[in-house]
Coordinates of C-alpha atoms in Angstrom, one line a residue:
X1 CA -149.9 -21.3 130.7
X2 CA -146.2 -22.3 130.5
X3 CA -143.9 -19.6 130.7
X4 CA -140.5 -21.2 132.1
X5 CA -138.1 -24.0 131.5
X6 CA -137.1 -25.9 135.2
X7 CA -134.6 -28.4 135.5
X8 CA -135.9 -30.8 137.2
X9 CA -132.9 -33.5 137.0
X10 CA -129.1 -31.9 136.5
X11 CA -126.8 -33.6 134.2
X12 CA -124.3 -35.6 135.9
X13 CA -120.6 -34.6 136.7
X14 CA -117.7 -35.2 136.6
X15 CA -118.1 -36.5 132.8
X16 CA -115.9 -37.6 130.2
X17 CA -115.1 -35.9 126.8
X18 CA -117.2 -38.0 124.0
X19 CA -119.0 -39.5 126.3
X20 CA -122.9 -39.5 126.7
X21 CA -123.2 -37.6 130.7
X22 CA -124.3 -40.4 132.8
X23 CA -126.8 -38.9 134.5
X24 CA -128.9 -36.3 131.4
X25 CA -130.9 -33.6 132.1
X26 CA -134.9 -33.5 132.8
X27 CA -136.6 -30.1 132.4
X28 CA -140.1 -29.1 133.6
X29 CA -142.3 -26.7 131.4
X30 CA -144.0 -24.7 134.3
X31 CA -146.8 -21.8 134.9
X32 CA -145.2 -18.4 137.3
X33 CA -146.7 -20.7 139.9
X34 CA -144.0 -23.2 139.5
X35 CA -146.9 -25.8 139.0
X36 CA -145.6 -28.8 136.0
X37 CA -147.7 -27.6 132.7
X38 CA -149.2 -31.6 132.6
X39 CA -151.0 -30.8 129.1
X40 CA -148.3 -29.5 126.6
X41 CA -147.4 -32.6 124.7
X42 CA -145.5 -30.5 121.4
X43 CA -143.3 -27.9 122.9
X44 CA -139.5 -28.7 121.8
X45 CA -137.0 -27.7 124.1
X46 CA -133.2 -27.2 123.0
X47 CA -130.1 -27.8 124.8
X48 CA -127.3 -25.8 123.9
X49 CA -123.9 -24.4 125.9
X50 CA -124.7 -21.3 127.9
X51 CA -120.6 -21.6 128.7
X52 CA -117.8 -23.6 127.0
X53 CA -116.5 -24.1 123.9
X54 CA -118.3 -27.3 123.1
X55 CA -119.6 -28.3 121.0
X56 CA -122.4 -30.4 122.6
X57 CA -123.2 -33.4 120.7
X58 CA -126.2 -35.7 120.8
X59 CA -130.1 -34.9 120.7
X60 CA -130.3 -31.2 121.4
X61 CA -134.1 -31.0 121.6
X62 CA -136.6 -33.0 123.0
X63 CA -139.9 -33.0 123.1
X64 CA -142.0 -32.1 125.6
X65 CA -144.2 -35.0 127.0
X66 CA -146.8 -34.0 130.0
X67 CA -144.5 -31.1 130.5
X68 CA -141.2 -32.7 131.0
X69 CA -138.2 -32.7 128.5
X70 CA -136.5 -36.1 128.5
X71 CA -132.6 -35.4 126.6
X72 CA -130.5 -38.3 125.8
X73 CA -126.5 -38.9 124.9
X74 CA -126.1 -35.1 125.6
X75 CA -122.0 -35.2 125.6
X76 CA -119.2 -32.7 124.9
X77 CA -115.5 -33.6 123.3
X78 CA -114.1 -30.9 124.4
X79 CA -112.1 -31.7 128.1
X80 CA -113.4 -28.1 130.2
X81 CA -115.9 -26.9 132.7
X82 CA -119.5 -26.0 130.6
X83 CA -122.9 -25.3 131.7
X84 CA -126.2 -25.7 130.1
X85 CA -129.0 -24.2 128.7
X86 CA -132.7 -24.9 128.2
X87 CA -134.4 -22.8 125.5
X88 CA -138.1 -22.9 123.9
X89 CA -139.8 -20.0 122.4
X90 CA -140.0 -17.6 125.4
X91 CA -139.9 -19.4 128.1
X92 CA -137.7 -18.3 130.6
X93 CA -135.2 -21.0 132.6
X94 CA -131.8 -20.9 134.5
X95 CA -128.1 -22.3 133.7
X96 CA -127.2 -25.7 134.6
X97 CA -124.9 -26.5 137.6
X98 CA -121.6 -26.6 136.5
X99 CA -120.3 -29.9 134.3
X100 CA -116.3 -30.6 134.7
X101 CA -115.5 -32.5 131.3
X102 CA -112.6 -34.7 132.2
X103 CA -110.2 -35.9 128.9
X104 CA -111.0 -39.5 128.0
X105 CA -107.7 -42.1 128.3
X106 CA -105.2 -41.4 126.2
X107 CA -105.0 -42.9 122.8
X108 CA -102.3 -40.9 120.8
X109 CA -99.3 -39.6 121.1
X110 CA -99.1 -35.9 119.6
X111 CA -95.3 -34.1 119.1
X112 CA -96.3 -30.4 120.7
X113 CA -92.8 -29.3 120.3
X114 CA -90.6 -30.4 117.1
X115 CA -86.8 -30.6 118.0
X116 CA -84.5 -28.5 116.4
X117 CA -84.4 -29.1 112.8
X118 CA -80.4 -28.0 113.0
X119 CA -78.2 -29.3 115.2
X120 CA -74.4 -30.1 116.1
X121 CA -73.0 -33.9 116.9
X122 CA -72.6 -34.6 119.8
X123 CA -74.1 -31.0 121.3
X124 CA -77.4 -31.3 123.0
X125 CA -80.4 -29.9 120.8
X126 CA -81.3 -26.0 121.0
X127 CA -84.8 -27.2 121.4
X128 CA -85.9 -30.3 123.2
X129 CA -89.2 -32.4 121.5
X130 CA -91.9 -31.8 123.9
X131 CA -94.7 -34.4 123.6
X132 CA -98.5 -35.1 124.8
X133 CA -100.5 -37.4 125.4
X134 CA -104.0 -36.9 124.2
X135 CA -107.4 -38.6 124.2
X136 CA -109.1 -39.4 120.9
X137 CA -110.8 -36.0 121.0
X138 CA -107.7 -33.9 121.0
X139 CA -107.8 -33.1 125.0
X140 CA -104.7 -33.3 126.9
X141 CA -104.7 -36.4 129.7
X142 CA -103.8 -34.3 132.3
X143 CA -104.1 -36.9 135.3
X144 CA -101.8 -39.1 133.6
X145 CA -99.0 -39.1 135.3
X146 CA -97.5 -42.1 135.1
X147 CA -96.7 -43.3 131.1
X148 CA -93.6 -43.6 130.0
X149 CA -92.7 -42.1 126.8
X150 CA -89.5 -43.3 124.9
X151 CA -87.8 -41.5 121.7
X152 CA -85.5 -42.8 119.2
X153 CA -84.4 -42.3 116.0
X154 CA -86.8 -42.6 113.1
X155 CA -83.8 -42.3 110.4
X156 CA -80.5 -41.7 110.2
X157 CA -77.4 -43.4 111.5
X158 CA -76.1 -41.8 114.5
X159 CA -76.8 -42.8 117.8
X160 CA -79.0 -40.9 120.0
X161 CA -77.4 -39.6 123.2
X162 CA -79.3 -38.4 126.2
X163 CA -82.1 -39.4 128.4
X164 CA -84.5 -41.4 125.3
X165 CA -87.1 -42.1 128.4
X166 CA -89.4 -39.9 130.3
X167 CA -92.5 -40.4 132.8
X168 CA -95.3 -38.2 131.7
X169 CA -96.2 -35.2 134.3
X170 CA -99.8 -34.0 133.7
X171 CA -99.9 -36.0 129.9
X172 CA -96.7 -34.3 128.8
X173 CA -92.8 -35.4 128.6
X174 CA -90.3 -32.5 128.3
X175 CA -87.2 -34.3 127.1
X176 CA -84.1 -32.7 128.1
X177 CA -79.7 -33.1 127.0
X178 CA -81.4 -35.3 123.5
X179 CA -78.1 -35.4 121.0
X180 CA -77.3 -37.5 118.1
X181 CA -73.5 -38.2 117.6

């Protein structure tokens, strides 16, 4: 009888954060002789994180069909490095191979640090605004490298004084000598 979960076919990697894995797992219901248990049609296996913060979304269980576990639009949001899980009843099975979750492109712009909230004309702010680029899941696009990120005043009737541009480095513009006159 079955008494451990195999994967047979290893979720794809790299992948990206909300996105189905291109390539989802296959798992084998086998006997301790490693042969495919080709009569179980009703076992469920689950999918679940054995490490990352997740969560992992889509259809964690499938059912077992001539022994093998078929998943589909398994994903995570979170931009990391997880592994996998395969669990039913007893049954003993092994991690995944690693996954690297890449952020998806960037589709907001997110003030990480707010500038000072006091400040002197014509003195350069205590604290500069600090800003991010993040995907639609909250991850940090840390290949970008390359977007611009300009700053101006959203009241008020001074005029801003300091470098109001900056290229991203890793998804994040550090904005430096910002004054208002």
């Amino acid at each position: 009888s079955a008494s451990q979960l195999v994967i047979n076919q290893q979720p794809s990697t790299p992948a990206t954060a909300g996105q189905p894995f291109a390539t989802q797992p296959v798992i084998y219901e086998e006997d301790p002789y490693n042969n495919l248990e080709t009569s179980d049609n009703s076992t469920v296996v689950t999918a679940m994180l054995n490490s990352g913060t997740g969560p992992l979304e889509g259809t964690i269980t499938a059912a077992v069909s001539g022994g093998v576990a078929r998943f589909s639009n398994l994903a995570d949001n979170t931009a990391e490095t997880i592994t996998l899980k395969f669990t039913s009843g007893a049954m003993a099975s092994s991690p995944s191979d690693a996954i690297v979750v890449n952020p998806a492109a960037d589709t907001k712009i997110v003030i990480h640090t707010q500038p000072s909230s006091v400040a002197t004309a014509g003195q350069a702010l205590a604290t500069q605004p600090v800003i991010d680029l993040e995907d639609s899941n909250g991850n940090l696009e840390t290949s970008d490298n390359t977007s611009v990120v300009t700053v101006s005043l959203a009241s008020g009737n001074g005029a801003l004084q300091g470098t109001n541009m900056v290229t991203v480095k890793g998804g994040v513009a550090t904005f430096a000598g910002l004054s208002d006159n």
